[in-house]
Tab-separated table of N, CA and C in Angstrom:
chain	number	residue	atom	x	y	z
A	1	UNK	N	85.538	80.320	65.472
A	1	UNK	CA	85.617	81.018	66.726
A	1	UNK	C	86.599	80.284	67.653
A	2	UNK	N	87.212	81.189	68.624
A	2	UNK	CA	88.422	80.477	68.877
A	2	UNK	C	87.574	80.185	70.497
A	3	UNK	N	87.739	78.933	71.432
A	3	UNK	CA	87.421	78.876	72.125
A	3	UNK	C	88.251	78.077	73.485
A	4	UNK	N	88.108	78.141	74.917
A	4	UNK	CA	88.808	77.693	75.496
A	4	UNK	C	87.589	76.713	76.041
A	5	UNK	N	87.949	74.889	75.952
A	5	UNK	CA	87.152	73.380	76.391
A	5	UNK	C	87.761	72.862	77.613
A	6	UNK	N	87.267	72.261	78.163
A	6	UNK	CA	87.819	71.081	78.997
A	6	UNK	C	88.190	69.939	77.668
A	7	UNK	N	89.741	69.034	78.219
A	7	UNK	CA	89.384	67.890	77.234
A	7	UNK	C	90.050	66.962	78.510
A	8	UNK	N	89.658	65.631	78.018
A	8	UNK	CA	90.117	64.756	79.266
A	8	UNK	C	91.966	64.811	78.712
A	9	UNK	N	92.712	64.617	80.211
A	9	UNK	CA	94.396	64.809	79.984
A	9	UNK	C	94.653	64.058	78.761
A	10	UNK	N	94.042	62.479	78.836
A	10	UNK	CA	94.862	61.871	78.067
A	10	UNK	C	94.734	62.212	76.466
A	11	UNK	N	93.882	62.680	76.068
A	11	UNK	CA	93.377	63.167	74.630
A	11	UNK	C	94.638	64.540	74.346
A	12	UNK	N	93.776	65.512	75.488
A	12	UNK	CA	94.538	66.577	75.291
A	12	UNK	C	96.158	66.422	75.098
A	13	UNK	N	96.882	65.290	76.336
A	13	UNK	CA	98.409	65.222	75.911
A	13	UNK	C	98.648	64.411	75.091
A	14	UNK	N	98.100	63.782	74.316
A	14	UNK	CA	98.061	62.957	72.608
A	14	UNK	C	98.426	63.956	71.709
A	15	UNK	N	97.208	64.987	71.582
A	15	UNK	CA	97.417	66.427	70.811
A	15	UNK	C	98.619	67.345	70.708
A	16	UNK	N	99.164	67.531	72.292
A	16	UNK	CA	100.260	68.264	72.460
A	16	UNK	C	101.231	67.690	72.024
A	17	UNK	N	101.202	65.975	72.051
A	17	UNK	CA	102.914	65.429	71.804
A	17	UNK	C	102.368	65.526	70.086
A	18	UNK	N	101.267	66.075	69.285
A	18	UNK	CA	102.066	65.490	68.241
A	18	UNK	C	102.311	67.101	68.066
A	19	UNK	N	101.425	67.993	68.095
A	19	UNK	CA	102.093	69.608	67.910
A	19	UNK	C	103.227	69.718	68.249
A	20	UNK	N	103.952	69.069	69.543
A	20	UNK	CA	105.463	69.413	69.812
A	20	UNK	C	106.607	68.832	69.139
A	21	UNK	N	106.503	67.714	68.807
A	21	UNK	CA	106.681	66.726	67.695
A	21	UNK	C	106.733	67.227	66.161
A	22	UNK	N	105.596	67.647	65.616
A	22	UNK	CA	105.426	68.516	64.359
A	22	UNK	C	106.781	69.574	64.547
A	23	UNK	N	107.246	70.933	65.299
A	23	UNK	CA	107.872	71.460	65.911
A	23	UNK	C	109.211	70.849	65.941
A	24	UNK	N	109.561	69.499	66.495
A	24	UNK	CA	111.033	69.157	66.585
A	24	UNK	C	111.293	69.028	65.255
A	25	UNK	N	110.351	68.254	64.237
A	25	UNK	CA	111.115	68.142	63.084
A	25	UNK	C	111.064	69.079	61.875
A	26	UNK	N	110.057	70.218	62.506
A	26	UNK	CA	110.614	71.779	61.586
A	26	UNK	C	111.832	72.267	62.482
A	27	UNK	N	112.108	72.551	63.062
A	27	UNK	CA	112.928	72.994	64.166
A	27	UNK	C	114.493	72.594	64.236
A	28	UNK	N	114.434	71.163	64.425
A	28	UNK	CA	115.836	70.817	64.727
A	28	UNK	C	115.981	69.644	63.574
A	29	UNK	N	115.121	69.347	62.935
A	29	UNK	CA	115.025	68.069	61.905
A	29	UNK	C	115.288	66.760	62.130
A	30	UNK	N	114.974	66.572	63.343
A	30	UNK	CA	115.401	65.464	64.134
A	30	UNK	C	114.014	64.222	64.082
A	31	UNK	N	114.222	63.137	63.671
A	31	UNK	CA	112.717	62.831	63.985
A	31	UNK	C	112.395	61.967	65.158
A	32	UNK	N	110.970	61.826	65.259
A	32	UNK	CA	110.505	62.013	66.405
A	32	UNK	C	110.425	60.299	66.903
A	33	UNK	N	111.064	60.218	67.921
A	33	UNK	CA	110.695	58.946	68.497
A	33	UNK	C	109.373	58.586	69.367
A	34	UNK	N	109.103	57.292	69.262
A	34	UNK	CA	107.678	56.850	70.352
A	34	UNK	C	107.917	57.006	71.772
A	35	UNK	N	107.743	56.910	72.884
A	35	UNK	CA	107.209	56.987	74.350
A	35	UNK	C	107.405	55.404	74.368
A	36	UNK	N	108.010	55.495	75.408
A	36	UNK	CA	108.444	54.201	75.380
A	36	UNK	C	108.283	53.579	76.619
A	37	UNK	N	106.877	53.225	77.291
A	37	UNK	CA	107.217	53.088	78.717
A	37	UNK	C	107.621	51.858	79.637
A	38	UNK	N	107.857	51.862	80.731
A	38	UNK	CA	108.792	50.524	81.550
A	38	UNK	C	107.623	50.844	83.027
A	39	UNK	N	107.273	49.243	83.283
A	39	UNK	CA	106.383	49.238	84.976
A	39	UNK	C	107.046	47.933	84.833
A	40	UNK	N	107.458	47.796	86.559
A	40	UNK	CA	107.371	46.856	86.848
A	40	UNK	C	106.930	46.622	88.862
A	41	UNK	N	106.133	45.496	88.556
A	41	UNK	CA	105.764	45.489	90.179
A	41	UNK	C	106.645	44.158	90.681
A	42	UNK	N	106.525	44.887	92.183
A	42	UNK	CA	106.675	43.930	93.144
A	42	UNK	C	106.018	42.892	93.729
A	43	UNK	N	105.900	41.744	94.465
A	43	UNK	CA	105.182	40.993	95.389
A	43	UNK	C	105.744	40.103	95.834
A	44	UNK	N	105.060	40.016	97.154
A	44	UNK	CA	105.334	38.791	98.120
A	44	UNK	C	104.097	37.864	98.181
A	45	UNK	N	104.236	36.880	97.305
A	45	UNK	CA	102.940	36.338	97.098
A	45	UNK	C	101.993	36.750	96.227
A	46	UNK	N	100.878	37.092	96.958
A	46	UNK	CA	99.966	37.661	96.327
A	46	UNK	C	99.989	39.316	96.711
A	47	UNK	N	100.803	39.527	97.957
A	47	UNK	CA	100.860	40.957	98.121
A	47	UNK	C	101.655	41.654	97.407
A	48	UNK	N	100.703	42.856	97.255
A	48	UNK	CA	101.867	44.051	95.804
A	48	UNK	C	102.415	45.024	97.295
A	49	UNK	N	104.229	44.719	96.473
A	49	UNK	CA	104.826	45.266	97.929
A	49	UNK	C	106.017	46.575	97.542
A	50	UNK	N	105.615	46.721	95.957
A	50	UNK	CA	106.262	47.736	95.409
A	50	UNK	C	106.451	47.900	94.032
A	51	UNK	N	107.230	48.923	93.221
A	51	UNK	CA	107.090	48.956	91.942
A	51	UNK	C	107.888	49.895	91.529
A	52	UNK	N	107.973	50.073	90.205
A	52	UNK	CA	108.836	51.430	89.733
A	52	UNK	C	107.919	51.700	87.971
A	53	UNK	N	108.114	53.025	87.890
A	53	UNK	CA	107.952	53.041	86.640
A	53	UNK	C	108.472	54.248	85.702
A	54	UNK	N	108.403	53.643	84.561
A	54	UNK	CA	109.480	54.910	84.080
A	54	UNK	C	109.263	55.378	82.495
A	55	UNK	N	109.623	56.296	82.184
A	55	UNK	CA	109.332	56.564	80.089
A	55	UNK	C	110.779	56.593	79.470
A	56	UNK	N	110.589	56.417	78.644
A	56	UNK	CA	112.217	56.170	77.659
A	56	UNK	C	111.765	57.117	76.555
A	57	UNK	N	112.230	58.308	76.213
A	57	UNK	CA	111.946	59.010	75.110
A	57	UNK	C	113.435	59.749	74.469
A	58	UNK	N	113.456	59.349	73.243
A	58	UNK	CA	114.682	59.921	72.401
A	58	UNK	C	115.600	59.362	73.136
A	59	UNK	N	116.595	59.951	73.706
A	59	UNK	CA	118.192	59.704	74.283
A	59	UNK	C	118.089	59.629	76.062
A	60	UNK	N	116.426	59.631	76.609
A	60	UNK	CA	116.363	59.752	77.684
A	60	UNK	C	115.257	59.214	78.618
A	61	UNK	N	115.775	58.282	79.952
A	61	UNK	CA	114.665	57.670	80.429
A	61	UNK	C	114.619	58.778	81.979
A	62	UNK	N	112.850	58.129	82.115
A	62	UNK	CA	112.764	59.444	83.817
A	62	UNK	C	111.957	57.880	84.005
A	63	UNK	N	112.442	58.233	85.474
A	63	UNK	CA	111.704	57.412	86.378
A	63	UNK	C	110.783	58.019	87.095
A	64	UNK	N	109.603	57.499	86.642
A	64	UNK	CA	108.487	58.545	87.371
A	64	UNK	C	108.148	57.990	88.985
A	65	UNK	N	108.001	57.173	89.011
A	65	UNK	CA	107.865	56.176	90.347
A	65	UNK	C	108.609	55.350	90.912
A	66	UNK	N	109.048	55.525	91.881
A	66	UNK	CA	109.484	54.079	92.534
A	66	UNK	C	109.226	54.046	94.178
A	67	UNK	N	108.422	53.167	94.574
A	67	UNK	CA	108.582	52.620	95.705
A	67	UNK	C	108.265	51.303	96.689
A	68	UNK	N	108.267	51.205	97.599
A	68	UNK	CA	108.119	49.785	98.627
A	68	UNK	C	107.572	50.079	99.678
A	69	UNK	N	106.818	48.960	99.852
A	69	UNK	CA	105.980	48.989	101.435
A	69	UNK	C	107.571	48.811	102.270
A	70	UNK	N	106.726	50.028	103.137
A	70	UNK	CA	107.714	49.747	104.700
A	70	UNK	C	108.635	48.918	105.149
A	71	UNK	N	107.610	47.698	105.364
A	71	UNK	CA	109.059	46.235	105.785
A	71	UNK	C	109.940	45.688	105.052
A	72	UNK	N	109.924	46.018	103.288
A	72	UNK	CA	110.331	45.654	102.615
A	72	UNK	C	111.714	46.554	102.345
A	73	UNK	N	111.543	47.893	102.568
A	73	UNK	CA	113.223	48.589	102.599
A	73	UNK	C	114.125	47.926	103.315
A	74	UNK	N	114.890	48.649	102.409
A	74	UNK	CA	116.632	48.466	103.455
A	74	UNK	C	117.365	46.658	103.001
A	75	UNK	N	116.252	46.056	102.277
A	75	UNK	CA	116.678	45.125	101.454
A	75	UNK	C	117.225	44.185	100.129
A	76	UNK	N	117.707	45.680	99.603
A	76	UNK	CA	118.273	45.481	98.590
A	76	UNK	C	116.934	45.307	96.453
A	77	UNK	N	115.740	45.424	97.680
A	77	UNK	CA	114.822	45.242	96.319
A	77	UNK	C	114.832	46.581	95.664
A	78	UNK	N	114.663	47.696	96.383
A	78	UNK	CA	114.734	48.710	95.269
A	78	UNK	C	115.765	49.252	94.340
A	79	UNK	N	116.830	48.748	95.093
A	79	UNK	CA	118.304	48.268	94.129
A	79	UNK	C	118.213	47.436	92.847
A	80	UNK	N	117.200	46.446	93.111
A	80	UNK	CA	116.877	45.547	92.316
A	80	UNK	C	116.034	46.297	90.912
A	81	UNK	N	114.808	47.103	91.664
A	81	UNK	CA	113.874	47.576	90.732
A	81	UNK	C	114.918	48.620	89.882
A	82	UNK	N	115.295	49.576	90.353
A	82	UNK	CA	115.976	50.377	89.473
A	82	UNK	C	116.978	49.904	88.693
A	83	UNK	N	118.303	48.852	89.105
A	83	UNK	CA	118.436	48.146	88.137
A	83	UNK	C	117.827	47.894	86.710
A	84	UNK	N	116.726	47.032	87.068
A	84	UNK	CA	115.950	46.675	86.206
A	84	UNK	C	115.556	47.882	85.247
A	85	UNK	N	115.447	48.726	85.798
A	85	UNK	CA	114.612	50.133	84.872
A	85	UNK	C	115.829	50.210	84.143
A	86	UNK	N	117.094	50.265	84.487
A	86	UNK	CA	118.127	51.103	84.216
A	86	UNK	C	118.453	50.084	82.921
A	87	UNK	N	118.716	48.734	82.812
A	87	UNK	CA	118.805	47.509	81.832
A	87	UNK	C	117.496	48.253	81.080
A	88	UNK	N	116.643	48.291	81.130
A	88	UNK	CA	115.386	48.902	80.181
A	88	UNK	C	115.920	49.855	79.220
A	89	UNK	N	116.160	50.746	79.698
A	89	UNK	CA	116.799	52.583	79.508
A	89	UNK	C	117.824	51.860	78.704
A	90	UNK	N	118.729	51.023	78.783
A	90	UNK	CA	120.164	50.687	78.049
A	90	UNK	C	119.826	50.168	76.548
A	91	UNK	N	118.989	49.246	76.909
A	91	UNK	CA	118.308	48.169	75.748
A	91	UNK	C	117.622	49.281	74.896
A	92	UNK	N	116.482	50.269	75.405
A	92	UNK	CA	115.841	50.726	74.331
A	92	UNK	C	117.059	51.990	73.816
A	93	UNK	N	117.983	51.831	74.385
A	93	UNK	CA	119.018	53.064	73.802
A	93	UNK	C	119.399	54.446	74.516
A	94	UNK	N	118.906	54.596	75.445
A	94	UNK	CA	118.744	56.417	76.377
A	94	UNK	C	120.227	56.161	77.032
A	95	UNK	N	121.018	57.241	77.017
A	95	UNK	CA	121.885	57.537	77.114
A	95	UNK	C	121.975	58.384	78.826
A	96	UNK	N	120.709	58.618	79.112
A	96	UNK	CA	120.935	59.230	80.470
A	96	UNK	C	119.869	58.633	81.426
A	97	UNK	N	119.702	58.597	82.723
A	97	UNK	CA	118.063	58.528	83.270
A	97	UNK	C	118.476	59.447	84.148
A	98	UNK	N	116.704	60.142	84.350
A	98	UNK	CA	116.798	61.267	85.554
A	98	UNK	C	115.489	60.549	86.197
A	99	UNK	N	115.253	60.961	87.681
A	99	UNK	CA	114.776	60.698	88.634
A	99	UNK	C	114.410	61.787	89.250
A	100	UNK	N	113.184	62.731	90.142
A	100	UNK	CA	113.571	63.735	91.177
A	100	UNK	C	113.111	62.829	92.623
A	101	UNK	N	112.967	63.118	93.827
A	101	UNK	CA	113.151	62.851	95.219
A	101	UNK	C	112.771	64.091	96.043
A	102	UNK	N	112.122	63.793	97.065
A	102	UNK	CA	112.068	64.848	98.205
A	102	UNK	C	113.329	64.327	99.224
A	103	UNK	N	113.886	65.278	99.569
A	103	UNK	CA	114.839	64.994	100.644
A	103	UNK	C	114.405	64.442	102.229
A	104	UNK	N	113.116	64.143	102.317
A	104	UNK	CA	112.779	63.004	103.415
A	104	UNK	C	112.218	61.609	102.756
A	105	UNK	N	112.676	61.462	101.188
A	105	UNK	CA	112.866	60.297	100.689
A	105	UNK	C	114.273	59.281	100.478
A	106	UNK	N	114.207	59.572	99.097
A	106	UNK	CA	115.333	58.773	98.751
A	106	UNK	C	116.796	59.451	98.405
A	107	UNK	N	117.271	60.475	98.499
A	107	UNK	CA	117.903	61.095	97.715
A	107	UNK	C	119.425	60.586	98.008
A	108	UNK	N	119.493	60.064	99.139
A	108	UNK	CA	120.943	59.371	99.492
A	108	UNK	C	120.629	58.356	98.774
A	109	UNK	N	119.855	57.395	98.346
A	109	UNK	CA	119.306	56.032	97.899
A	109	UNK	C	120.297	56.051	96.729
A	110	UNK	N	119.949	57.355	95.484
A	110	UNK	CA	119.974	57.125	94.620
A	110	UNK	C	121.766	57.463	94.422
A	111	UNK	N	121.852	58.393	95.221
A	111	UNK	CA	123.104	59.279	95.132
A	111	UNK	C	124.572	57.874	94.929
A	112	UNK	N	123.888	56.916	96.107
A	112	UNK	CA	124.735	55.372	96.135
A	112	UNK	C	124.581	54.744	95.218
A	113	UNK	N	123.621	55.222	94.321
A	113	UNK	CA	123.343	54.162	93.291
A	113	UNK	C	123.637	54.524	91.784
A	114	UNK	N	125.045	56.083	91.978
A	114	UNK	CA	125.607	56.668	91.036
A	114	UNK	C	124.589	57.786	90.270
A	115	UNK	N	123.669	58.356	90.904
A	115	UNK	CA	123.080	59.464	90.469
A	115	UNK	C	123.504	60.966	91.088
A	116	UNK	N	123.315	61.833	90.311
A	116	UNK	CA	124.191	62.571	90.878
A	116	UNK	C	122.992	64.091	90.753
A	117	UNK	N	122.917	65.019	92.012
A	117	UNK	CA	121.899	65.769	91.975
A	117	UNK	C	122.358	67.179	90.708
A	118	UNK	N	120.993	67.485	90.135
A	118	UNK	CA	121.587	68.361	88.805
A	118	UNK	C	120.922	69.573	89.481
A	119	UNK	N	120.107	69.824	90.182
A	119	UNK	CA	119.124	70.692	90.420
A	119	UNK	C	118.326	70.789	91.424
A	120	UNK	N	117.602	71.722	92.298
A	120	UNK	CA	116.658	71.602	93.516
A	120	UNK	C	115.996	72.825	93.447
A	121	UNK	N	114.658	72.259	93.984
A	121	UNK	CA	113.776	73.450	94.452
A	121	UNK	C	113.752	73.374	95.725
A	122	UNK	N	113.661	74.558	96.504
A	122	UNK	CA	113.335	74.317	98.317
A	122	UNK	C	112.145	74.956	97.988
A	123	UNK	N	111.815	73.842	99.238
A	123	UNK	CA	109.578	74.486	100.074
A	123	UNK	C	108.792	74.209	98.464
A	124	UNK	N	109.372	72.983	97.930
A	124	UNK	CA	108.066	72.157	96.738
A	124	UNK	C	108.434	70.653	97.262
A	125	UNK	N	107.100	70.284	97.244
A	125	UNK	CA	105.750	70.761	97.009
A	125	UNK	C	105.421	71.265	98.036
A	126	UNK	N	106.040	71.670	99.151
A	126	UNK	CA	105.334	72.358	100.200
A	126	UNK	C	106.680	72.835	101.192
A	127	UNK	N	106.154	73.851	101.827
A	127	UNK	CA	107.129	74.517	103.165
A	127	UNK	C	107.468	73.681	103.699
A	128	UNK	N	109.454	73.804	103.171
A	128	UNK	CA	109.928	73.191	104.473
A	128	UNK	C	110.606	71.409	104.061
A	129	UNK	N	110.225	71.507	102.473
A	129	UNK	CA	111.049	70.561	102.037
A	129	UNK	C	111.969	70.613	100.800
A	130	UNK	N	112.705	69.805	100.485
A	130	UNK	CA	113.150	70.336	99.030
A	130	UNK	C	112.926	69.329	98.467
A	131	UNK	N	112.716	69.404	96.621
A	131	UNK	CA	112.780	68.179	95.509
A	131	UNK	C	114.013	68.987	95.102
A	132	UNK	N	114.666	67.712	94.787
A	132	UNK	CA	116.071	67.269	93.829
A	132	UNK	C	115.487	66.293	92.995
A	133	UNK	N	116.683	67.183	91.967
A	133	UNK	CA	116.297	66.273	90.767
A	133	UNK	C	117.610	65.876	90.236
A	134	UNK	N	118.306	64.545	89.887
A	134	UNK	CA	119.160	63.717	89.335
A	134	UNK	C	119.190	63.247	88.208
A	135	UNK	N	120.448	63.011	87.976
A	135	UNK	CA	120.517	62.141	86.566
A	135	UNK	C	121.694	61.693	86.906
A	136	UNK	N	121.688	60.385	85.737
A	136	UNK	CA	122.668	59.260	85.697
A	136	UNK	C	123.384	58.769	84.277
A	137	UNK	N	124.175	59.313	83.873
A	137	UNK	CA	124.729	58.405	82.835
A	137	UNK	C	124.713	56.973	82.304
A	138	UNK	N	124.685	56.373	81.561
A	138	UNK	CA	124.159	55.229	81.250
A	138	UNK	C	125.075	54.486	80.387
């Protein structure tokens, strides 16, 4: 009987990557690489004052996170963190990284930091703002 469950995310997206996976290598015959992920935090001391984090899969890294407490912008550390992601992305092999941004974030940040916008939604996640989404050659 065919039925619709709750399953907890992380089970359920275990399942999906290998069905989609199964799929790439009937499909395109390509085989399937691991998930490859990158965190790294910040601190001043003992205080956590920022971080980034990111996945490396096949030919491509996303940066899912990055940010800094308040007093800590405008000082060259998140230059630092993405760096760092970006040396990650090189080493395990990805050929591109993408990033998205709300435009009362970072989106000039990255734009200086050779990313270049591929795409936008206006009024997501909500009225009245836009996400851009970037990528960077590597």
């Amino acid at each position: 009987m065919i039925e619709f469950k709750p399953l907890a995310i992380t089970e359920n997206e275990a399942c999906l990557i290998d069905l989609l996976s199964e799929n790439q290598v009937e499909v395109k015959k390509v085989p399937v690489e691991e998930n490859r992920a990158f965190s790294l935090a910040l601190y001043d001391g003992n205080q956590y004052i920022g971080g980034i984090t990111a996945n490396k899969w096949m030919n491509a890294t996303h940066i899912s996170l990055l940010a800094l407490s308040k007093s800590y912008r405008h000082q060259g550390y998140g230059t630092q963190l993405l760096k760092k992601a970006e040396t990650f992305a090189k080493q395990e092999g990805a050929t591109l990284i993408t990033i998205n941004t709300q435009d009362y974030q970072a989106k000039t940040f990255y734009e200086k930091q050779g990313y270049h916008v591929f795409g936008q939604l206006a009024d997501t996640p909500f009225v009245g703002t836009t996400k851009y989404y970037l990528v960077k050659q590597i």
